[in-house]
Coordinates of C-alpha atoms and ligand atoms in Angstrom, one line a residue:
Chain A
M164 CA 98.7 152.5 77.7
T165 CA 100.8 151.0 80.5
A166 CA 103.1 149.6 77.9
L167 CA 103.6 153.0 76.4
I168 CA 104.4 154.5 79.8
L169 CA 107.1 151.8 80.3
A170 CA 108.4 152.2 76.8
R171 CA 108.8 155.9 77.3
H172 CA 110.6 155.3 80.5
Y173 CA 113.0 152.8 79.0
L174 CA 113.7 155.0 76.0
R175 CA 114.6 157.9 78.2
A176 CA 117.2 155.7 79.9
T177 CA 118.4 154.3 76.6
Y178 CA 118.8 157.8 75.2
R179 CA 121.2 158.6 78.0
S180 CA 123.4 155.7 77.0
K181 CA 123.3 156.2 73.2
L182 CA 126.5 154.3 72.7
S183 CA 124.9 151.1 73.7
V184 CA 122.5 151.5 70.7
L185 CA 125.5 151.8 68.4
F186 CA 127.3 148.9 70.1
S187 CA 124.6 146.3 69.5
A188 CA 124.5 147.3 65.8
I189 CA 128.3 147.3 65.3
Q190 CA 128.6 143.8 63.9
P191 CA 126.2 144.2 60.9
I192 CA 127.7 147.7 60.3
M193 CA 131.2 146.1 60.2
F194 CA 129.9 143.5 57.8
L195 CA 128.4 146.2 55.7
V196 CA 131.5 148.3 55.5
L197 CA 134.2 145.7 55.4
F198 CA 132.5 142.8 53.7
G199 CA 129.9 144.6 51.6
P200 CA 132.4 146.0 49.0
L201 CA 133.7 142.5 48.4
F202 CA 130.3 141.0 48.2
A203 CA 129.1 143.7 45.7
R204 CA 132.0 142.7 43.3
S205 CA 131.7 138.9 43.9
G206 CA 129.0 138.5 41.2
V207 CA 126.7 136.8 43.7
G208 CA 124.5 139.9 44.1
S209 CA 124.7 143.5 45.0
W210 CA 123.9 145.7 47.9
D211 CA 120.2 145.0 47.6
V212 CA 120.9 141.3 48.3
L213 CA 123.4 141.9 51.2
V214 CA 121.6 144.7 53.1
P215 CA 118.4 142.7 53.8
G216 CA 120.5 139.9 55.2
L217 CA 122.4 142.3 57.4
L218 CA 119.1 143.8 58.7
V219 CA 118.1 140.3 59.8
Q220 CA 121.5 139.9 61.4
L221 CA 120.9 143.2 63.2
T222 CA 117.5 142.1 64.4
L223 CA 119.0 138.9 65.8
M224 CA 121.8 140.8 67.6
S225 CA 119.6 143.6 68.8
A226 CA 116.1 142.3 69.6
G227 CA 117.4 138.7 69.9
L228 CA 119.7 139.6 72.7
A229 CA 117.2 141.9 74.4
G230 CA 117.1 139.4 77.3
F231 CA 120.5 140.6 78.5
G232 CA 118.8 143.8 79.7
I233 CA 116.5 142.0 82.2
F234 CA 119.2 140.6 84.4
I235 CA 120.1 143.9 86.0
D236 CA 116.5 144.6 86.7
Q237 CA 116.1 141.2 88.2
R238 CA 119.2 141.4 90.3
F239 CA 118.4 144.9 91.7
G240 CA 114.8 144.1 92.5
V241 CA 113.4 146.4 89.8
L242 CA 111.3 143.6 88.3
E243 CA 109.8 142.8 91.6
R244 CA 109.1 146.4 92.3
L245 CA 107.2 146.7 89.0
R246 CA 105.4 143.4 89.7
V247 CA 103.8 144.7 93.0
T248 CA 102.1 147.6 91.0
P249 CA 98.8 147.0 89.4
A250 CA 100.4 147.2 85.9
G251 CA 99.3 144.3 83.7
R252 CA 101.8 141.5 83.2
T253 CA 101.6 141.6 79.5
A254 CA 102.2 145.4 79.6
L255 CA 105.4 144.8 81.6
L256 CA 106.6 142.7 78.7
L257 CA 105.4 144.8 75.9
G258 CA 106.8 148.0 77.4
R259 CA 110.3 146.5 77.0
V260 CA 109.6 145.1 73.6
L261 CA 108.4 148.4 72.3
R262 CA 111.6 150.1 73.4
D263 CA 113.5 147.3 71.6
V264 CA 111.5 147.9 68.5
V265 CA 112.3 151.6 68.5
V266 CA 116.0 151.0 69.1
L267 CA 116.0 148.5 66.2
L268 CA 114.4 151.0 63.9
V269 CA 117.0 153.6 64.7
Q270 CA 119.8 151.0 64.1
A271 CA 118.2 149.8 60.9
A272 CA 117.9 153.4 59.7
L273 CA 121.6 153.9 60.4
L274 CA 122.5 150.7 58.5
L275 CA 120.4 151.7 55.6
A276 CA 121.9 155.1 55.5
I277 CA 125.4 153.7 55.3
G278 CA 124.2 151.2 52.7
F279 CA 122.9 154.1 50.6
V280 CA 126.3 155.8 50.8
L281 CA 128.0 152.6 49.7
G282 CA 125.7 152.1 46.7
L283 CA 122.4 150.5 47.9
R284 CA 119.4 151.5 45.8
A285 CA 115.9 150.2 46.7
P286 CA 112.3 151.6 46.2
L287 CA 110.9 153.5 49.2
A288 CA 107.8 151.2 49.4
G289 CA 110.2 148.2 49.5
L290 CA 112.2 149.8 52.3
L291 CA 109.1 150.6 54.4
L292 CA 107.6 147.1 53.9
G293 CA 111.0 145.6 54.8
L294 CA 111.1 147.6 58.0
A295 CA 107.6 146.6 58.9
L296 CA 108.5 143.0 58.5
L297 CA 111.6 143.5 60.6
V298 CA 109.4 145.0 63.4
V299 CA 107.1 141.9 63.3
L300 CA 110.2 139.7 63.6
A301 CA 111.7 141.9 66.3
I302 CA 108.6 141.7 68.5
G303 CA 108.6 137.9 68.4
L304 CA 112.4 137.7 69.0
A305 CA 112.6 140.2 71.9
S306 CA 109.6 138.6 73.7
L307 CA 111.2 135.2 73.3
S308 CA 114.6 136.5 74.4
Y309 CA 113.0 137.8 77.7
A310 CA 111.2 134.6 78.2
I311 CA 114.3 132.5 77.8
A312 CA 116.4 134.9 79.9
L313 CA 113.9 134.7 82.8
V314 CA 113.6 130.9 82.7
M315 CA 117.3 130.1 82.2
P316 CA 119.9 130.2 85.0
D317 CA 121.5 133.7 85.0
E318 CA 125.0 132.6 84.1
L319 CA 123.8 130.4 81.2
F320 CA 121.8 132.9 79.2
P321 CA 124.5 135.3 77.9
P322 CA 126.8 132.6 76.5
V323 CA 123.9 130.5 75.1
A324 CA 122.1 133.4 73.5
S325 CA 125.1 135.1 72.0
T326 CA 126.3 131.7 70.6
A327 CA 122.8 130.8 69.3
V328 CA 122.5 133.9 67.2
V329 CA 125.5 133.0 65.1
P330 CA 124.2 129.8 63.5
L331 CA 120.8 131.3 63.2
M332 CA 122.3 134.2 61.3
L333 CA 124.4 132.0 59.1
L334 CA 121.5 129.6 58.4
S335 CA 119.2 132.5 57.4
G336 CA 121.5 133.1 54.4
A337 CA 122.1 136.6 55.5
L338 CA 125.6 136.8 54.2
L339 CA 125.3 134.6 51.1
P340 CA 122.0 133.5 49.5
M341 CA 121.0 130.0 50.4
S342 CA 120.5 129.2 46.7
L343 CA 124.3 128.5 46.7
A344 CA 124.0 126.0 49.5
P345 CA 124.4 122.2 49.2
P346 CA 121.1 120.3 49.8
W347 CA 121.7 119.4 53.5
L348 CA 122.5 123.0 54.4
D349 CA 119.5 124.2 52.4
V350 CA 117.2 121.9 54.3
L351 CA 118.6 123.0 57.7
S352 CA 118.2 126.6 56.7
R353 CA 114.6 126.0 55.8
L354 CA 113.9 125.0 59.3
T355 CA 114.6 128.4 60.7
P356 CA 112.1 131.3 60.3
F357 CA 114.8 133.8 59.6
R358 CA 115.6 132.5 56.1
Y359 CA 112.1 133.3 54.9
V360 CA 112.3 136.8 56.3
V361 CA 115.6 137.4 54.6
E362 CA 114.2 136.3 51.3
A363 CA 111.1 138.4 51.7
L364 CA 113.2 141.4 52.5
R365 CA 115.3 140.8 49.3
A366 CA 112.1 140.7 47.3
F367 CA 110.9 143.9 48.9
F368 CA 114.2 145.6 48.1
A369 CA 114.0 144.4 44.5
G370 CA 110.6 146.0 44.2
S371 CA 108.6 142.8 44.1
Y372 CA 105.7 142.7 46.6
G373 CA 103.5 139.9 45.6
G374 CA 105.5 136.7 45.1
A375 CA 105.8 133.5 47.1
A376 CA 108.9 134.7 48.9
V377 CA 107.0 137.7 50.3
A378 CA 104.1 135.5 51.4
W379 CA 106.4 133.0 53.2
G380 CA 108.4 135.7 54.8
M381 CA 105.3 137.4 56.2
L382 CA 103.9 134.1 57.4
A383 CA 107.2 133.2 59.1
G384 CA 107.4 136.6 60.7
L385 CA 103.8 136.5 62.0
A386 CA 104.1 133.0 63.3
F387 CA 107.2 133.9 65.1
L388 CA 105.6 137.0 66.6
V389 CA 102.6 134.9 67.9
I390 CA 104.8 132.2 69.4
G391 CA 107.3 134.7 70.9
V392 CA 104.6 136.9 72.5
A393 CA 102.6 133.9 73.7
L394 CA 105.7 132.5 75.4
G395 CA 106.8 135.8 76.8
T396 CA 103.4 136.6 78.2
R397 CA 103.3 133.2 79.9
V398 CA 106.6 133.7 81.6
F399 CA 105.7 137.2 82.7
H400 CA 102.5 135.9 84.2
R401 CA 104.3 133.3 86.2
E402 CA 105.3 134.1 89.8
N403 CA 108.9 135.0 90.3
A404 CA 109.4 136.2 86.8
Chain B
M913 CA 93.7 144.4 107.0
I914 CA 95.4 141.1 106.7
H915 CA 93.7 137.8 107.4
A916 CA 95.6 134.6 106.7
T917 CA 94.5 131.1 107.4
A918 CA 96.9 128.1 107.2
L919 CA 99.1 129.8 104.6
T920 CA 102.0 127.6 103.4
K921 CA 104.7 128.0 100.9
T922 CA 106.9 125.1 99.7
F923 CA 109.7 125.7 97.3
T924 CA 110.9 122.9 95.0
T925 CA 114.2 123.3 93.3
G926 CA 115.2 120.1 91.6
K927 CA 114.8 117.3 94.1
R928 CA 115.1 119.6 97.2
T929 CA 111.9 121.0 98.8
V930 CA 111.9 123.7 101.4
E931 CA 108.9 124.3 103.5
A932 CA 109.5 128.0 103.9
V933 CA 106.1 128.8 105.5
R934 CA 104.1 126.1 107.3
G935 CA 100.6 127.1 108.3
L936 CA 100.6 130.8 109.0
D937 CA 97.5 132.1 110.7
L938 CA 97.4 135.8 111.4
H939 CA 95.1 138.8 111.7
V940 CA 96.2 142.4 111.5
A941 CA 93.7 145.2 112.2
A942 CA 93.6 148.5 110.5
G943 CA 96.0 151.1 112.0
E944 CA 98.2 148.5 113.7
I945 CA 102.0 148.4 113.5
V946 CA 102.8 144.7 113.6
G947 CA 106.4 143.3 113.8
F948 CA 107.3 140.0 112.3
L949 CA 110.4 138.9 114.1
G950 CA 112.5 135.8 113.5
P951 CA 116.0 134.4 112.7
N952 CA 117.3 134.2 109.1
G953 CA 115.4 131.7 107.0
A954 CA 112.4 131.7 109.3
G955 CA 110.1 132.5 106.4
K956 CA 109.5 136.2 107.0
S957 CA 110.3 137.4 103.5
T958 CA 108.4 134.5 101.9
S959 CA 105.3 135.4 103.9
L960 CA 105.6 139.0 102.8
R961 CA 106.1 138.0 99.2
M962 CA 102.9 136.0 99.5
F963 CA 101.0 138.9 101.1
T964 CA 102.2 141.2 98.3
T965 CA 101.1 138.8 95.5
L966 CA 104.6 138.1 94.4
L967 CA 104.4 134.4 95.3
K968 CA 101.4 132.2 95.1
P969 CA 100.7 130.3 98.4
T970 CA 101.1 126.5 98.1
S971 CA 98.0 126.2 100.2
G972 CA 95.9 128.2 102.6
T973 CA 94.0 131.4 102.0
A974 CA 94.4 135.1 102.8
T975 CA 92.7 138.4 102.3
V976 CA 94.8 141.5 102.1
A977 CA 93.3 145.0 102.2
G978 CA 89.9 143.4 101.7
Y979 CA 90.7 141.2 98.7
D980 CA 91.5 137.6 98.2
L981 CA 95.2 137.2 97.4
V982 CA 94.9 134.6 94.7
A983 CA 91.6 135.5 93.2
E984 CA 92.1 139.3 93.0
P985 CA 95.8 140.1 93.1
A986 CA 95.3 143.3 91.0
E987 CA 93.0 144.8 93.6
V988 CA 95.4 143.9 96.4
R989 CA 98.3 145.5 94.5
R990 CA 96.4 148.8 94.1
R991 CA 96.0 149.1 97.9
I992 CA 99.3 148.0 99.3
G993 CA 102.8 149.3 99.4
Y994 CA 105.8 147.0 99.6
V995 CA 109.4 147.8 100.5
P996 CA 111.4 144.6 99.8
Q997 CA 114.4 143.4 101.7
G998 CA 116.8 144.3 98.9
N999 CA 117.0 147.2 96.5
T1000 CA 114.4 148.5 94.1
V1001 CA 116.5 150.7 91.8
A1002 CA 119.4 149.7 89.6
P1003 CA 122.7 151.6 90.3
I1004 CA 122.8 153.4 87.0
A1005 CA 119.1 154.3 87.0
Q1006 CA 118.0 157.8 87.7
V1007 CA 116.1 158.0 91.0
G1008 CA 113.6 160.6 89.8
E1009 CA 112.7 158.8 86.6
E1010 CA 112.2 155.5 88.5
L1011 CA 110.0 157.1 91.0
E1012 CA 107.9 158.8 88.3
L1013 CA 107.5 155.5 86.5
Q1014 CA 106.3 153.9 89.7
A1015 CA 103.8 156.6 90.3
R1016 CA 102.5 156.4 86.8
L1017 CA 102.0 152.6 87.1
Y1018 CA 99.6 153.4 89.9
G1019 CA 97.5 155.4 87.4
M1020 CA 98.8 158.9 88.0
S1021 CA 99.1 161.4 85.2
R1022 CA 102.5 162.7 84.3
A1023 CA 101.8 166.0 86.3
E1024 CA 100.3 164.1 89.3
A1025 CA 103.3 161.8 89.3
R1026 CA 105.8 164.6 89.3
D1027 CA 104.0 166.4 92.2
R1028 CA 103.7 163.2 94.2
V1029 CA 107.3 162.3 93.7
A1030 CA 108.4 165.7 94.9
E1031 CA 106.1 165.6 97.9
T1032 CA 107.3 162.1 98.9
L1033 CA 111.0 163.0 98.5
R1034 CA 110.4 166.1 100.6
A1035 CA 108.7 164.0 103.3
L1036 CA 111.6 161.6 103.4
D1037 CA 114.2 164.3 103.4
L1038 CA 115.5 163.3 99.9
T1039 CA 114.9 166.5 98.0
G1040 CA 117.6 167.0 95.4
V1041 CA 118.4 163.3 94.6
E1042 CA 116.0 163.1 91.6
A1043 CA 118.6 163.7 88.9
R1044 CA 121.2 161.4 90.4
P1045 CA 121.8 157.7 89.7
A1046 CA 121.0 155.4 92.6
A1047 CA 124.7 154.5 92.8
A1048 CA 125.5 158.1 93.9
L1049 CA 123.4 157.9 97.0
S1050 CA 124.4 156.9 100.5
G1051 CA 123.0 153.6 101.9
G1052 CA 120.5 155.5 104.0
Q1053 CA 119.3 157.6 101.1
R1054 CA 119.0 154.6 98.9
R1055 CA 116.9 152.8 101.6
R1056 CA 114.6 155.9 101.8
V1057 CA 114.2 155.8 98.0
D1058 CA 113.0 152.2 98.4
L1059 CA 110.6 153.4 101.0
A1060 CA 109.4 156.2 98.7
M1061 CA 108.7 153.6 96.0
G1062 CA 106.3 151.9 98.4
L1063 CA 104.6 155.2 99.5
L1064 CA 104.0 157.0 96.3
H1065 CA 100.4 155.9 95.9
N1066 CA 99.4 156.5 99.5
P1067 CA 98.7 152.8 100.3
R1068 CA 96.6 152.1 103.4
L1069 CA 98.7 149.0 104.1
L1070 CA 102.4 149.0 104.0
F1071 CA 104.8 146.0 104.0
L1072 CA 108.3 146.6 105.1
D1073 CA 110.9 143.8 104.8
E1074 CA 113.8 144.7 107.1
P1075 CA 113.5 148.4 106.4
T1076 CA 116.5 149.4 108.6
T1077 CA 119.0 146.6 108.1
G1078 CA 122.3 148.1 107.3
L1079 CA 121.4 151.6 108.3
D1080 CA 123.3 153.7 110.9
P1081 CA 121.5 154.4 114.1
Q1082 CA 120.5 158.0 113.1
S1083 CA 118.9 156.8 109.8
R1084 CA 117.2 154.0 111.7
A1085 CA 115.7 156.4 114.2
N1086 CA 114.5 158.7 111.4
L1087 CA 112.9 155.9 109.5
W1088 CA 111.1 154.8 112.7
D1089 CA 109.8 158.3 113.1
H1090 CA 108.5 158.3 109.6
V1091 CA 106.7 155.0 110.0
R1092 CA 105.1 156.2 113.2
R1093 CA 104.0 159.4 111.6
L1094 CA 102.4 157.4 108.7
R1095 CA 100.4 155.5 111.2
D1096 CA 99.5 158.3 113.6
R1097 CA 98.6 160.9 111.0
E1098 CA 97.3 158.8 108.2
G1099 CA 96.2 155.7 109.9
V1100 CA 98.4 153.5 107.7
T1101 CA 98.6 149.9 108.8
V1102 CA 102.2 148.7 108.9
F1103 CA 103.5 145.1 108.8
L1104 CA 107.2 144.9 109.1
T1105 CA 109.9 142.4 109.5
T1106 CA 113.0 143.1 111.5
H1107 CA 116.2 141.6 113.0
Y1108 CA 116.3 144.2 115.6
L1109 CA 114.5 143.5 118.9
D1110 CA 114.9 147.1 120.0
E1111 CA 113.2 148.2 116.8
A1112 CA 110.3 145.8 117.4
D1113 CA 110.1 147.0 121.0
A1114 CA 110.1 150.6 120.1
L1115 CA 107.9 150.6 117.1
C1116 CA 105.4 147.8 117.1
D1117 CA 102.0 147.5 118.8
R1118 CA 102.2 143.8 118.4
I1119 CA 104.9 141.3 117.7
L1120 CA 104.8 137.9 116.0
I1121 CA 107.8 135.7 116.4
I1122 CA 108.3 133.2 113.6
D1123 CA 110.6 130.3 113.4
H1124 CA 110.9 127.4 110.9
G1125 CA 107.9 128.8 109.0
R1126 CA 105.5 128.9 112.0
V1127 CA 104.5 131.6 114.5
V1128 CA 105.8 130.5 117.8
T1129 CA 104.5 133.3 119.9
E1130 CA 102.7 136.6 119.7
G1131 CA 101.7 139.5 121.8
T1132 CA 102.4 143.1 122.7
P1133 CA 106.1 143.7 123.5
A1134 CA 105.1 144.3 127.1
D1135 CA 103.0 141.1 127.4
L1136 CA 105.8 139.0 125.9
K1137 CA 108.3 140.4 128.3
A1138 CA 105.9 140.1 131.3
E1139 CA 105.4 136.4 130.7
L1140 CA 109.1 135.8 131.4
G1141 CA 109.3 137.9 134.5
P1142 CA 109.7 141.5 135.6
S1143 CA 113.1 142.2 134.2
A1144 CA 112.9 140.3 130.9
T1145 CA 113.9 141.9 127.7
L1146 CA 112.7 141.0 124.2
D1147 CA 116.0 139.2 123.8
D1148 CA 115.1 136.9 126.6
V1149 CA 111.7 136.2 124.9
F1150 CA 113.4 135.5 121.7
L1151 CA 115.9 133.1 123.3
H1152 CA 113.1 131.4 125.1
V1153 CA 110.9 130.7 122.1
T1154 CA 113.5 129.9 119.5
G1155 CA 116.3 128.6 121.6
R1156 CA 118.7 130.9 119.8
E1157 CA 120.0 134.4 120.3
L1158 CA 118.7 136.5 117.5
R1159 CA 122.1 138.1 116.9
E1160 CA 123.8 134.7 116.6
S1161 CA 121.2 133.4 114.3
T1162 CA 121.5 136.3 111.9
A1163 CA 125.2 136.8 112.1
A1164 CA 125.9 134.2 109.4
Ligands
ADP56 N1 112.8 131.3 95.8 C1 113.2 130.4 96.7 N2 113.5 129.2 96.3 C2 113.9 128.2 97.1 N3 114.0 128.4 98.5 C3 113.7 129.6 99.0 C4 113.3 130.7 98.1 N4 113.0 131.8 98.8 C5 113.3 131.5 100.1 N5 113.6 130.2 100.2 C6 113.9 129.4 101.4 O1 112.8 129.5 102.3 C7 113.3 129.7 103.6 C8 112.7 131.0 104.2 O2 113.3 132.1 103.6 P1 112.9 133.6 103.8 O3 111.5 133.7 103.8 O4 113.7 134.5 102.9 O5 113.4 133.8 105.3 P2 113.7 135.2 106.2 O6 113.1 136.3 105.4 O7 112.9 134.9 107.4 O8 115.1 135.3 106.4 C9 114.8 129.7 103.6 O9 115.2 128.4 103.9 C10 115.1 130.0 102.2 O10 116.3 129.4 101.8
MG57 MG1 114.1 138.0 104.7

């Protein structure tokens, strides 16, 4: 309940700065518009292969960098002000994460809409399952992002986080399927959870809901959620967070 | 309202350790206004942050508003108000929305929260600032918003960390009036830190002077002055117990 109150509050503020929502989605949108047409004619795959990857890229850039937002609150005493209230510490985290999930869904809808205009076709069930898996991933990522932002020195987090999402995105095979990769890159990519999510999304978009790719993707997403929320909750329970 | 025994707080950053509070014993009765006076770095804010559950004491025990600080922090939080030394609202945030959120986190419904925010703003002479971002307020208004944050849920015990630092004399006097009214009309207990000796003198029933993490002397303003002779001021008391002029020590 408290988390919902907080989420509503954050969403009101986000609604006032709508442009920021567009801004954190701008990279995948640019890939979609400026790289997508090339990709679709490359013979590697079509829009239903690229768009799932861009959705994971979006999640990395949006939920993964959610931690940026906590600095201002920390600097201006907002965090401390919330911490002297009886609000549960887990709710203080989940309220933010909930906002991040809603923002991500709006961004994903925008990305999908542009994708459809460009030629993406996918079954509705596949799209909805894909979004559900993205939400799972986003909850874990955003929680982890807040945890790291609060633990790391202020000046280090922005460069480290924005640099880290680039290899994570590339290793997920978001832009080109990892089936094209040399063995060493393939192994490296299998060590990140995002690859499995990308492959599950591609299966969903292709209308396949029961294969190994889907199972691995859901497992990776859920594992990531559990770890992210556990770490986030721990940090929010610490003093000084 | 506050009972602390041998409360300490040691910070460790890397290899450096700072003993910010070293063995604090204090008792504050219901309805008192108690001033916590001391030079910069004496441990005032750290003490307040322990009493408000933001920091866990390194050792020692304390009950605040009837509950153990460490064992039942949520019960303590429900009953206290805290106005920190710094800000409580980000510059771009809308004042009304932030206040409403704060009220709701104390369990008020949306309608209750709205009424209570309006009432509190009226009491603090802030009507009309709701729709503005904090950055658009004057320093005095912003400080009163911080105070409003701590008052929304009608706490019986209020912690104020340097509530008037940086305010002009008029705003300071207004804030003192408000604190006095809270005590006189509603019996609120107030524990405040301040740099200003005149503030402590004018506002507090009792003063604790803290230096290097320890209470070095305490008493009513009158008693403290009487100990040093008929014409002593609180400045003299401060100089006597800390060996420093308060204004010098805080100028840095
Ligand atoms: N989070 C912290 N980490 C390390 N040292 C701290 C921290 N907070 C306060 N200190 C140190 O503890 C001492 C007391 O600080 P503080 O309680 O803020 O003093 P005051 O409020 O009386 O000016 C100072 O030496 C300060 O540098
Ligand atoms: Mg202080």
